Amino acid sequence: MSVLETKDLTMSYGSRRGIQNVSLQVESGEIFGFLGPNGAGKSTTIRILMGLLRASSGQAQIFGLDCWRNGAQIRREVGYVAGDVRMYPWLTLNRGLKIVSQIHGRCLQAEGQQLADRFRLEPDLPVRKMSRGNRQKVALVLALAIRPRLLVLDEPTSGLDPLMQDTLMVCLRELAAEGRTILFSSHTLSEVESLCDRIAMIRGGSIVEQDSLSSLKVKAPRRIQIQLSPDQQAPDCWPAGVRVLWQPSHATGLPPLQASQHHLLSIPPGQLSQTCLLELTGGSGEFLHWVTRQGFADVSIGAPSLEILFRSCYAVDSEQAGAKT
Amino acid sequence: MRGLLSKILAEVLWPVLWFCLGLFLIMGLLTALLPKVLGNIHEVFDNMPLVKPLITALLGVDPGNQISAQLSQAFLWTHPTLLTLLWAHELMYCSRMPAGEIDRGTADFLLCQPVTRLQIFLAESIGWIVSGVVILCCGCAGHLTASGFVHPEMRLPVSSGLLVLSNLAAVYLAVGGLAFLLSACSDRRGRAVGIVFAILLLSFLLNFLAQFQEWVKTVSWLSIMEYYRPAIVIQSDQFPQSDVLTLLGLGALCWTTALVIFHRRSICTV
């Protein structure tokens, strides 16, 4: 049985877009990445899972129990850190641990103290005197201290410095090694890529990809940079699977002020007139066969990159938003 | 539930203590000073004609040209300072959850604990009632302490005091229930507080205008103050059954509706 499962989960905020037909499945012991640009519906999905929001239709279950009806029972074994952590100004870590211990009916002080040491957190400093990063740490310690079966983290690294991000990643790997399940929501691909076993990408309120990291990497496009010979013109026709991001004399593909300009940052300005920038989706055999016959000065082919896949999702979302305005 | 009560205690302990101290001092001061002030009230009535309808509106009965010891006691229990302090506590307390929690974004932390919304609401309600009892007791303590220093005639008999206090407690429950209801419907604490404040102000206004305008009397039953008449209670020395029942009914209806709304609604802090 899946630890977490949603089926055709739909919710809207009045006229505002929420999520549509979101179906997810997270297995026990998995670190599941939930990726998407800002406003894509990650937090809405998580809030439905945590019983804060009521879905218009569809099912959301954790441990086989309905998230809305059995919320309190589910949350006994779920730790949650919200995206934008807000805590009571009077709360200290010790006080928080005391309250959470009383609610859970077991003492969490020792576990909390250990985590506080790892995250270098002052246990008696009130939240009102803390920086954003420290508030984030308090929320993390309180969520981790209960040793949850399922940990739901909504952009947990925002506000943490790189060292603390590393500490968190180590903690999460330890939890996963103990067989605990983690739902890790983020819009930062690198941390998801380094941590997660499987990934779902959400865009515009709908899941656009859901697969293991290795499978997604196969699907992900490669970035190819071609250096033309001094008198060479860019080819008129490219092989199948190639998307031209830039070629001398004209730009194609994405609108110039969005993704295409970002791609051009990797090319030195002086070389723009002699460089083609491509994205290749699928196998590279046919392309390699084609490229050897072209007489290019240089060709560099990158590894399949999830970042490109993610950015292509994001770009479509931005285009849609742009079209609406 | 213990954890929730600890959280509430940590949050409201100091404000409640300040309200207790405030009410203790105010009731003590009013008990000591009112007989002196009201002894010469006929001069005030002569010089400032608007004062009389104002006092009539507060007491619910015409004081005539002299205010008796009984009426002076009634004036103590309807004094705007007393009501303001009591209602300020209620507005502060009852708007904390869920409106206040949503407003400051802490609802995520609270609602993601393994507790039902019913438990959260019950814990808040226990805190509300206990804090109300403590504050009212402090007010009474202030009054009793100062009573020792005034003329025996000015002291309110225990039975009358309890009757007035029960009526005031019913007002407390009605206003709190209303505040809970508006808090449950709102994502903004300021909005919830503002609406309850406006309703209370309107109650006062209706009560006041009913002294001058006959047509206002036909709608004065809408005013909460219509059901809080310490002067009549003290004069008759009878339990204001219908007033208390009306206030308790209003309070119970608002509280139950608030619970249902809070239990069913989606809560979004972003």
Coordinates of C-alpha atoms in Angstrom, one line a residue:
Chain A
M1 CA 0.0 0.0 0.0
S2 CA 1.2 3.5 -0.8
V3 CA 2.1 5.8 2.1
L4 CA 0.5 8.7 0.2
E5 CA -1.9 8.6 -2.7
T6 CA -4.0 11.2 -4.5
K7 CA -6.4 10.5 -7.3
D8 CA -7.8 13.3 -9.5
L9 CA -7.4 15.8 -6.8
T10 CA -9.0 19.1 -7.8
M11 CA -9.4 22.4 -6.1
S12 CA -9.9 26.0 -7.1
Y13 CA -9.8 29.2 -5.1
G14 CA -12.9 30.8 -6.5
S15 CA -11.9 32.1 -9.8
R16 CA -8.2 31.6 -9.1
R17 CA -6.5 28.5 -10.4
G18 CA -5.8 25.8 -7.8
I19 CA -5.0 22.2 -8.9
Q20 CA -6.7 19.9 -11.4
N21 CA -6.7 16.1 -11.4
V22 CA -3.5 15.7 -9.5
S23 CA -2.7 12.1 -9.0
L24 CA 0.4 11.1 -7.0
Q25 CA 1.6 8.0 -5.5
V26 CA 4.4 7.9 -2.9
E27 CA 5.7 4.5 -1.7
S28 CA 7.1 3.7 1.7
G29 CA 10.7 4.7 2.3
E30 CA 10.8 6.9 -0.7
I31 CA 12.1 10.4 -1.0
F32 CA 9.7 11.9 -3.4
G33 CA 10.4 15.2 -5.0
F34 CA 7.6 17.6 -5.8
L35 CA 8.8 20.1 -8.3
G36 CA 7.1 23.1 -9.9
P37 CA 7.5 26.8 -10.4
N38 CA 6.0 29.3 -8.0
G39 CA 2.2 29.2 -8.0
A40 CA 2.1 25.8 -9.8
G41 CA 0.0 24.2 -7.1
K42 CA 2.6 22.4 -4.9
S43 CA 1.5 24.1 -1.6
T44 CA -2.2 23.7 -2.4
T45 CA -1.6 19.9 -2.9
I46 CA 0.3 19.7 0.3
R47 CA -2.3 21.7 2.2
I48 CA -5.0 19.3 1.1
L49 CA -2.8 16.4 2.2
M50 CA -2.4 18.0 5.6
G51 CA -6.1 18.6 6.0
L52 CA -5.9 22.4 5.8
L53 CA -7.8 22.7 2.6
R54 CA -10.8 20.7 1.4
A55 CA -10.5 19.4 -2.2
S56 CA -13.4 20.1 -4.5
S57 CA -13.2 16.6 -5.9
G58 CA -10.8 13.6 -6.0
Q59 CA -9.2 11.6 -3.2
A60 CA -6.3 12.3 -0.9
Q61 CA -5.1 9.5 1.3
I62 CA -2.2 9.1 3.7
F63 CA -1.6 5.6 5.3
G64 CA -4.8 4.6 3.5
L65 CA -6.9 7.2 5.5
D66 CA -8.7 10.2 4.1
C67 CA -6.8 13.4 4.6
W68 CA -9.8 15.5 5.4
R69 CA -11.8 13.2 7.6
N70 CA -9.0 11.5 9.5
G71 CA -6.6 14.4 9.6
A72 CA -5.8 14.3 13.3
Q73 CA -5.1 10.5 13.2
I74 CA -2.8 10.9 10.1
R75 CA -0.9 13.9 11.6
R76 CA 0.1 11.7 14.6
E77 CA 2.7 10.2 12.2
V78 CA 3.3 13.1 9.9
G79 CA 5.8 15.9 10.3
Y80 CA 5.2 19.0 8.3
V81 CA 7.2 22.2 7.6
A82 CA 5.3 24.9 5.7
G83 CA 6.7 26.9 2.9
D84 CA 6.6 30.2 4.6
V85 CA 7.3 29.3 8.2
R86 CA 5.4 31.6 10.7
M87 CA 5.7 30.8 14.3
Y88 CA 4.3 32.3 17.5
P89 CA 6.5 35.3 18.5
W90 CA 6.7 34.0 22.1
L91 CA 7.6 30.5 21.1
T92 CA 11.1 29.1 22.0
L93 CA 12.3 25.7 20.8
N94 CA 12.1 24.3 24.3
R95 CA 8.5 25.6 24.7
G96 CA 7.6 24.3 21.3
L97 CA 9.0 20.9 22.2
K98 CA 7.0 20.9 25.4
I99 CA 3.8 21.7 23.6
V100 CA 4.3 19.2 20.8
S101 CA 5.3 16.6 23.4
Q102 CA 2.1 17.2 25.3
I103 CA 0.0 17.0 22.1
H104 CA 1.8 13.8 21.0
G105 CA 1.7 12.3 24.5
R106 CA 5.4 11.5 24.6
C107 CA 8.5 13.4 25.6
L108 CA 10.4 14.8 22.6
Q109 CA 12.9 16.9 24.6
A110 CA 15.9 14.6 24.1
E111 CA 15.3 14.1 20.4
G112 CA 14.7 17.8 20.0
Q113 CA 17.8 18.8 21.9
Q114 CA 19.9 16.5 19.7
L115 CA 18.4 18.1 16.6
A116 CA 18.9 21.6 18.0
D117 CA 22.6 20.8 18.4
R118 CA 22.8 19.6 14.9
F119 CA 21.1 22.7 13.5
R120 CA 23.0 25.0 15.9
L121 CA 19.8 26.4 17.4
E122 CA 19.5 28.2 20.7
P123 CA 16.7 26.4 22.6
D124 CA 15.5 29.3 24.7
L125 CA 15.6 32.1 22.1
P126 CA 12.1 33.3 21.3
V127 CA 11.0 33.3 17.7
R128 CA 10.5 37.1 17.7
K129 CA 14.3 37.5 18.1
M130 CA 15.2 34.9 15.4
S131 CA 16.2 35.4 11.8
R132 CA 14.1 33.7 9.1
G133 CA 16.6 30.9 8.8
N134 CA 16.4 30.2 12.5
R135 CA 12.6 30.2 12.4
Q136 CA 12.8 27.7 9.6
K137 CA 15.2 25.5 11.8
V138 CA 12.7 25.6 14.7
A139 CA 9.9 24.3 12.4
L140 CA 12.3 21.6 11.1
V141 CA 13.4 20.5 14.5
L142 CA 9.7 20.3 15.8
A143 CA 8.8 18.3 12.7
L144 CA 11.8 16.0 12.8
A145 CA 11.7 15.4 16.6
I146 CA 8.5 13.3 16.4
R147 CA 10.3 10.8 14.1
P148 CA 7.4 10.8 11.7
R149 CA 6.6 8.0 9.3
L150 CA 6.0 10.6 6.7
L151 CA 7.7 13.9 6.5
V152 CA 6.1 16.6 4.3
L153 CA 8.5 19.5 3.5
D154 CA 7.3 22.5 1.5
E155 CA 10.4 24.3 0.2
P156 CA 12.2 23.6 3.5
T157 CA 15.6 25.0 2.5
S158 CA 14.4 28.6 1.8
G159 CA 16.1 30.7 4.4
L160 CA 18.7 28.1 5.4
D161 CA 22.4 28.8 4.7
P162 CA 24.3 26.2 2.5
L163 CA 25.8 24.5 5.6
M164 CA 22.4 24.1 7.2
Q165 CA 21.0 22.9 3.9
D166 CA 23.6 20.2 3.9
T167 CA 22.7 19.3 7.5
L168 CA 19.1 19.0 6.5
M169 CA 19.9 16.8 3.5
V170 CA 22.0 14.5 5.8
C171 CA 19.1 14.3 8.2
L172 CA 16.6 13.5 5.4
R173 CA 18.9 10.7 4.1
E174 CA 19.1 9.2 7.6
L175 CA 15.4 9.2 7.9
A176 CA 15.0 7.6 4.5
A177 CA 17.5 5.0 5.5
E178 CA 15.3 4.2 8.5
G179 CA 12.5 3.5 6.1
R180 CA 10.6 6.8 6.6
T181 CA 9.0 8.5 3.7
I182 CA 9.7 12.1 2.6
L183 CA 7.7 14.3 0.3
F184 CA 10.0 17.1 -0.6
S185 CA 8.5 20.0 -2.4
S186 CA 10.8 22.6 -4.0
H187 CA 11.4 24.8 -7.0
T188 CA 15.1 24.3 -6.7
L189 CA 16.0 21.5 -9.0
S190 CA 19.5 20.8 -7.8
E191 CA 18.4 19.8 -4.3
V192 CA 15.6 17.6 -5.6
E193 CA 18.0 16.0 -8.1
S194 CA 20.5 15.2 -5.4
L195 CA 18.0 13.9 -2.9
C196 CA 15.0 12.3 -4.4
D197 CA 14.3 8.8 -5.8
R198 CA 11.2 9.9 -7.8
I199 CA 9.9 13.2 -8.9
A200 CA 6.5 14.7 -9.9
M201 CA 6.5 18.0 -11.8
I202 CA 3.5 20.2 -11.5
R203 CA 2.6 23.0 -13.8
G204 CA -0.4 25.2 -13.9
G205 CA -2.1 23.0 -11.3
S206 CA -1.6 19.7 -13.2
I207 CA 1.0 17.0 -13.0
V208 CA 3.1 17.0 -16.2
E209 CA 5.7 14.4 -15.3
Q210 CA 5.9 11.7 -12.6
D211 CA 8.6 9.2 -12.8
S212 CA 11.8 8.0 -11.2
L213 CA 14.8 10.3 -11.5
S214 CA 16.6 7.9 -13.8
S215 CA 13.7 7.6 -16.2
L216 CA 13.2 11.3 -16.2
K217 CA 16.9 11.8 -17.0
V218 CA 16.4 9.6 -20.1
K219 CA 13.5 11.8 -21.2
A220 CA 15.4 15.0 -20.4
P221 CA 16.9 16.9 -23.3
R222 CA 20.6 17.5 -23.7
R223 CA 22.1 20.9 -24.4
I224 CA 24.3 21.0 -27.5
Q225 CA 26.6 23.8 -28.5
I226 CA 27.9 23.8 -32.1
Q227 CA 30.8 26.0 -33.2
L228 CA 30.6 26.7 -36.9
S229 CA 33.7 26.8 -39.1
P230 CA 34.8 30.4 -40.1
D231 CA 32.9 30.5 -43.4
Q232 CA 30.2 28.0 -42.6
Q233 CA 26.5 28.9 -42.5
A234 CA 24.1 27.4 -40.0
P235 CA 22.3 24.4 -41.5
D236 CA 18.8 25.0 -42.9
C237 CA 17.5 21.7 -41.7
W238 CA 18.2 19.9 -38.4
P239 CA 17.7 16.3 -37.5
A240 CA 14.5 15.1 -35.7
G241 CA 14.4 15.7 -32.0
V242 CA 16.5 18.9 -32.2
R243 CA 15.1 22.2 -31.0
V244 CA 17.1 25.2 -32.1
L245 CA 17.5 27.7 -29.3
W246 CA 19.9 30.0 -31.2
Q247 CA 21.6 30.1 -34.5
P248 CA 23.4 33.0 -36.2
S249 CA 21.2 35.4 -38.1
H250 CA 17.9 34.4 -36.5
A251 CA 16.6 33.2 -33.2
T252 CA 13.9 30.6 -33.1
G253 CA 12.0 28.7 -30.5
L254 CA 11.2 30.6 -27.4
P255 CA 10.4 34.3 -27.2
P256 CA 13.6 36.3 -27.1
L257 CA 13.0 38.0 -23.8
Q258 CA 12.4 34.8 -21.9
A259 CA 14.2 31.5 -22.1
S260 CA 16.2 32.2 -25.3
Q261 CA 18.1 35.0 -23.7
H262 CA 18.9 32.9 -20.7
H263 CA 20.4 30.2 -23.0
L264 CA 22.6 32.8 -24.6
L265 CA 24.3 33.6 -21.4
S266 CA 26.4 30.5 -21.8
I267 CA 27.8 31.8 -25.1
P268 CA 30.5 34.5 -25.0
P269 CA 29.0 37.5 -26.9
G270 CA 31.9 37.5 -29.4
Q271 CA 31.1 34.0 -30.5
L272 CA 27.3 34.4 -31.0
S273 CA 27.7 34.8 -34.8
Q274 CA 29.5 31.4 -35.0
T275 CA 27.5 29.4 -32.5
C276 CA 24.4 27.3 -32.6
L277 CA 22.6 26.3 -29.4
L278 CA 20.4 23.3 -29.6
E279 CA 18.3 21.0 -27.4
L280 CA 18.2 17.3 -28.3
T281 CA 15.5 15.1 -26.9
G282 CA 15.7 11.3 -27.2
G283 CA 18.6 9.2 -28.4
S284 CA 21.7 10.9 -29.6
G285 CA 22.8 8.2 -32.1
E286 CA 21.1 9.7 -35.2
F287 CA 22.3 13.2 -34.3
L288 CA 25.9 12.0 -33.9
H289 CA 25.7 10.3 -37.2
W290 CA 24.4 13.5 -38.8
V291 CA 26.8 15.8 -37.1
T292 CA 29.9 14.0 -38.3
R293 CA 29.0 14.8 -41.9
Q294 CA 28.5 18.6 -41.3
G295 CA 32.1 19.7 -40.8
F296 CA 31.5 21.8 -37.7
A297 CA 34.5 23.4 -36.0
D298 CA 33.4 22.0 -32.6
V299 CA 30.5 20.2 -31.0
S300 CA 29.8 19.9 -27.3
I301 CA 27.0 17.6 -26.1
G302 CA 25.9 17.9 -22.5
A303 CA 24.4 15.2 -20.3
P304 CA 20.6 14.9 -20.2
S305 CA 19.6 17.6 -17.8
L306 CA 16.5 17.7 -15.6
E307 CA 17.0 21.4 -15.3
I308 CA 16.3 21.8 -19.0
L309 CA 13.2 19.7 -18.6
F310 CA 12.1 21.8 -15.6
R311 CA 12.9 25.0 -17.4
S312 CA 10.9 24.0 -20.5
C313 CA 7.9 23.3 -18.2
Y314 CA 8.4 26.7 -16.5
A315 CA 8.8 28.4 -19.9
V316 CA 5.4 27.1 -21.1
D317 CA 3.9 28.3 -17.8
S318 CA 5.4 31.7 -18.2
E319 CA 4.3 31.9 -21.8
Q320 CA 0.7 31.1 -20.8
A321 CA 0.8 33.7 -18.0
G322 CA 2.3 36.2 -20.5
A323 CA -0.4 35.4 -23.1
K324 CA -3.1 36.0 -20.4
T325 CA -1.7 39.5 -19.6
Chain B
M1 CA -5.8 18.9 24.8
R2 CA -3.2 19.6 27.5
G3 CA -0.8 20.8 24.8
L4 CA -3.4 23.1 23.3
L5 CA -4.2 24.6 26.8
S6 CA -0.5 25.1 27.4
K7 CA -0.2 27.0 24.2
I8 CA -3.3 29.1 25.0
L9 CA -1.9 29.8 28.5
A10 CA 1.5 30.9 27.1
E11 CA -0.3 33.2 24.7
V12 CA -2.9 34.9 26.8
L13 CA -1.5 34.7 30.4
W14 CA -0.1 38.2 30.5
P15 CA -2.9 40.0 28.7
V16 CA -5.5 38.3 31.0
L17 CA -3.5 39.3 34.1
W18 CA -3.4 42.9 32.9
F19 CA -7.2 42.8 32.3
C20 CA -7.7 41.3 35.7
L21 CA -5.6 44.0 37.4
G22 CA -7.4 46.7 35.3
L23 CA -10.8 45.5 36.2
F24 CA -9.9 45.1 39.9
L25 CA -8.7 48.7 40.0
I26 CA -11.5 50.1 38.0
M27 CA -14.2 48.4 40.0
G28 CA -12.5 49.4 43.3
L29 CA -12.2 53.0 42.2
L30 CA -15.8 53.2 40.8
T31 CA -17.2 51.6 44.0
A32 CA -15.3 54.2 46.1
L33 CA -16.0 57.2 44.0
L34 CA -19.4 56.8 42.4
P35 CA -21.4 57.5 45.6
K36 CA -19.6 60.8 45.9
V37 CA -20.0 61.7 42.2
L38 CA -23.6 60.6 42.0
G39 CA -24.6 62.4 45.2
N40 CA -24.6 65.6 43.4
I41 CA -25.9 64.3 40.2
H42 CA -29.0 66.6 40.2
E43 CA -26.6 69.5 39.6
V44 CA -25.0 67.7 36.7
F45 CA -28.5 67.0 35.3
D46 CA -29.4 70.7 35.6
N47 CA -26.2 71.9 34.0
M48 CA -25.8 69.2 31.3
P49 CA -29.2 67.9 30.2
L50 CA -27.7 65.3 27.9
V51 CA -26.2 63.4 30.8
K52 CA -29.6 62.2 32.0
P53 CA -30.7 60.3 28.9
L54 CA -27.2 58.9 28.7
I55 CA -27.5 57.5 32.2
T56 CA -31.1 56.4 31.5
A57 CA -29.8 54.5 28.4
L58 CA -27.1 52.9 30.5
L59 CA -29.3 51.9 33.4
G60 CA -32.4 51.1 31.4
V61 CA -34.6 53.1 33.9
D62 CA -35.2 56.8 34.5
P63 CA -33.1 57.7 37.5
G64 CA -35.3 60.7 38.4
N65 CA -33.5 63.7 39.9
Q66 CA -31.7 61.8 42.5
I67 CA -29.8 58.6 42.1
S68 CA -30.5 56.2 44.9
A69 CA -27.8 53.9 46.5
Q70 CA -29.3 51.0 44.5
L71 CA -29.1 52.9 41.2
S72 CA -25.6 54.0 42.0
Q73 CA -24.7 50.3 42.3
A74 CA -26.4 49.6 39.0
F75 CA -24.5 52.4 37.4
L76 CA -21.3 50.7 38.6
W77 CA -22.2 47.5 36.7
T78 CA -23.1 49.3 33.5
H79 CA -20.2 51.7 33.6
P80 CA -18.6 51.9 30.1
T81 CA -15.1 51.3 31.5
L82 CA -16.2 48.0 32.9
L83 CA -17.9 46.9 29.7
T84 CA -15.0 48.2 27.6
L85 CA -12.4 46.2 29.5
L86 CA -14.5 43.1 29.5
W87 CA -15.2 43.3 25.8
A88 CA -11.7 44.3 24.9
H89 CA -10.6 41.1 26.5
E90 CA -13.2 39.2 24.5
L91 CA -12.3 40.8 21.2
M92 CA -8.7 40.1 21.9
Y93 CA -9.2 36.5 22.9
C94 CA -12.0 35.2 20.7
S95 CA -10.6 36.7 17.5
R96 CA -7.3 34.9 18.0
M97 CA -8.5 31.6 16.5
P98 CA -8.9 31.1 13.6
A99 CA -8.8 34.6 12.2
G100 CA -5.7 35.7 14.2
E101 CA -3.9 32.4 13.5
I102 CA -4.6 32.7 9.8
D103 CA -3.8 36.4 9.7
R104 CA -0.3 35.9 11.2
G105 CA 0.2 32.6 9.4
T106 CA 0.6 30.4 12.5
A107 CA -2.5 28.3 11.6
D108 CA -0.3 26.0 9.7
F109 CA 1.6 25.0 12.8
L110 CA -1.5 24.7 14.9
L111 CA -3.7 22.8 12.5
C112 CA -0.9 20.4 11.4
Q113 CA -0.6 19.0 14.9
P114 CA -2.4 15.7 15.6
V115 CA -5.5 17.4 17.0
T116 CA -9.0 17.7 15.6
R117 CA -10.5 21.1 14.9
L118 CA -13.1 20.3 17.4
Q119 CA -10.4 19.9 20.1
I120 CA -8.8 23.2 19.1
F121 CA -12.1 25.0 19.3
L122 CA -13.0 23.4 22.6
A123 CA -9.6 24.3 24.1
E124 CA -10.0 27.9 23.0
S125 CA -13.6 27.9 24.4
I126 CA -12.3 26.6 27.8
G127 CA -9.7 29.3 27.9
W128 CA -12.3 31.9 27.0
I129 CA -14.7 30.9 29.8
V130 CA -12.0 30.4 32.4
S131 CA -10.4 33.7 31.6
G132 CA -13.8 35.4 31.7
V133 CA -14.6 33.9 35.1
V134 CA -11.2 35.0 36.4
I135 CA -11.6 38.5 35.1
L136 CA -15.1 38.9 36.4
C137 CA -14.0 37.6 39.8
C138 CA -11.2 40.1 39.8
G139 CA -13.8 42.8 39.1
C140 CA -15.9 41.6 42.0
A141 CA -12.9 41.4 44.2
G142 CA -12.1 45.0 43.4
H143 CA -15.7 46.0 44.2
L144 CA -15.8 44.0 47.4
T145 CA -12.5 45.4 48.6
A146 CA -13.6 49.0 48.0
S147 CA -17.1 48.3 49.5
G148 CA -15.5 48.0 52.9
F149 CA -14.6 51.7 52.8
V150 CA -18.0 53.0 51.7
H151 CA -21.3 53.7 53.6
P152 CA -23.0 50.3 54.3
E153 CA -26.1 51.5 52.4
M154 CA -24.0 51.7 49.3
R155 CA -23.0 48.0 49.5
L156 CA -24.9 45.7 47.2
P157 CA -26.5 42.6 48.9
V158 CA -24.8 39.4 47.9
S159 CA -27.9 38.0 46.3
S160 CA -28.4 41.1 44.0
G161 CA -24.7 41.1 43.2
L162 CA -24.9 37.5 42.0
L163 CA -28.0 38.2 39.9
V164 CA -26.2 41.1 38.2
L165 CA -23.1 39.1 37.8
S166 CA -25.0 36.2 36.1
N167 CA -26.6 38.7 33.7
L168 CA -23.1 40.2 33.0
A169 CA -21.7 36.7 32.5
A170 CA -24.5 36.0 29.9
V171 CA -23.5 39.2 28.1
Y172 CA -19.9 38.0 28.1
L173 CA -21.0 34.7 26.6
A174 CA -23.1 36.3 23.9
V175 CA -20.4 38.8 22.9
G176 CA -17.8 36.1 22.9
G177 CA -19.9 33.7 20.8
L178 CA -20.4 36.5 18.3
A179 CA -16.7 37.2 18.2
F180 CA -15.9 33.5 17.7
L181 CA -18.4 33.4 14.8
L182 CA -16.9 36.4 13.0
S183 CA -13.5 35.0 13.6
A184 CA -14.5 31.7 12.2
C185 CA -15.8 33.4 9.0
S186 CA -12.8 35.6 8.5
D187 CA -9.2 35.3 7.5
R188 CA -8.4 38.8 8.9
R189 CA -8.4 39.4 12.6
G190 CA -8.8 43.1 12.2
R191 CA -11.9 42.6 10.1
A192 CA -13.5 40.3 12.7
V193 CA -12.7 42.6 15.6
G194 CA -13.9 45.6 13.6
I195 CA -17.3 44.0 12.9
V196 CA -17.9 42.9 16.5
F197 CA -16.9 46.3 17.7
A198 CA -19.3 47.9 15.2
I199 CA -22.1 45.7 16.5
L200 CA -21.4 46.6 20.1
L201 CA -21.3 50.3 19.2
L202 CA -24.5 49.9 17.4
S203 CA -26.0 48.2 20.5
F204 CA -25.1 51.2 22.6
L205 CA -26.4 53.6 20.0
L206 CA -29.7 51.9 19.7
N207 CA -30.1 51.8 23.4
F208 CA -29.3 55.5 23.6
L209 CA -31.5 56.6 20.7
A210 CA -34.4 54.6 22.0
Q211 CA -34.6 57.3 24.8
F212 CA -35.4 60.0 22.2
Q213 CA -37.0 58.2 19.2
E214 CA -40.1 56.1 19.5
W215 CA -39.4 54.2 16.3
V216 CA -36.0 53.1 17.6
K217 CA -37.7 51.3 20.5
T218 CA -39.3 49.0 18.0
V219 CA -35.8 47.7 16.9
S220 CA -34.1 48.1 20.3
W221 CA -34.6 44.4 20.9
L222 CA -31.6 44.0 18.5
S223 CA -29.3 45.6 21.0
I224 CA -27.4 43.4 23.3
M225 CA -27.7 46.1 26.0
E226 CA -31.5 45.6 25.9
Y227 CA -30.9 42.3 27.8
Y228 CA -28.5 43.7 30.4
R229 CA -30.5 45.9 33.0
P230 CA -28.7 45.8 36.3
A231 CA -30.9 48.6 37.7
I232 CA -34.1 46.6 37.1
V233 CA -32.4 43.4 38.5
I234 CA -31.3 45.2 41.6
Q235 CA -34.7 46.9 42.1
S236 CA -36.7 43.8 41.6
D237 CA -34.1 41.4 43.2
Q238 CA -35.3 38.8 40.7
F239 CA -33.3 36.7 38.3
P240 CA -33.5 38.2 34.8
Q241 CA -34.5 34.9 33.3
S242 CA -35.7 36.0 29.9
D243 CA -32.7 38.3 29.4
V244 CA -30.2 35.7 30.4
L245 CA -31.9 33.0 28.3
T246 CA -31.9 35.3 25.3
L247 CA -28.2 36.2 25.7
L248 CA -27.3 32.5 26.3
G249 CA -29.3 31.5 23.3
L250 CA -27.5 34.1 21.1
G251 CA -24.2 33.0 22.5
A252 CA -24.9 29.3 22.0
L253 CA -26.1 29.8 18.5
C254 CA -23.1 31.9 17.5
W255 CA -20.7 29.6 19.2
T256 CA -22.2 26.5 17.5
T257 CA -22.3 28.1 14.1
A258 CA -18.6 29.2 14.6
L259 CA -17.7 25.6 15.5
V260 CA -19.4 24.2 12.4
I261 CA -17.9 26.8 10.1
F262 CA -14.4 26.3 11.6
H263 CA -14.8 22.5 11.3
R264 CA -15.8 22.6 7.7
R265 CA -13.9 25.5 6.1
S266 CA -10.6 25.4 4.2
I267 CA -7.9 27.3 5.8
C268 CA -5.3 29.0 3.7
T269 CA -2.6 31.2 5.1
V270 CA -1.0 32.2 1.8

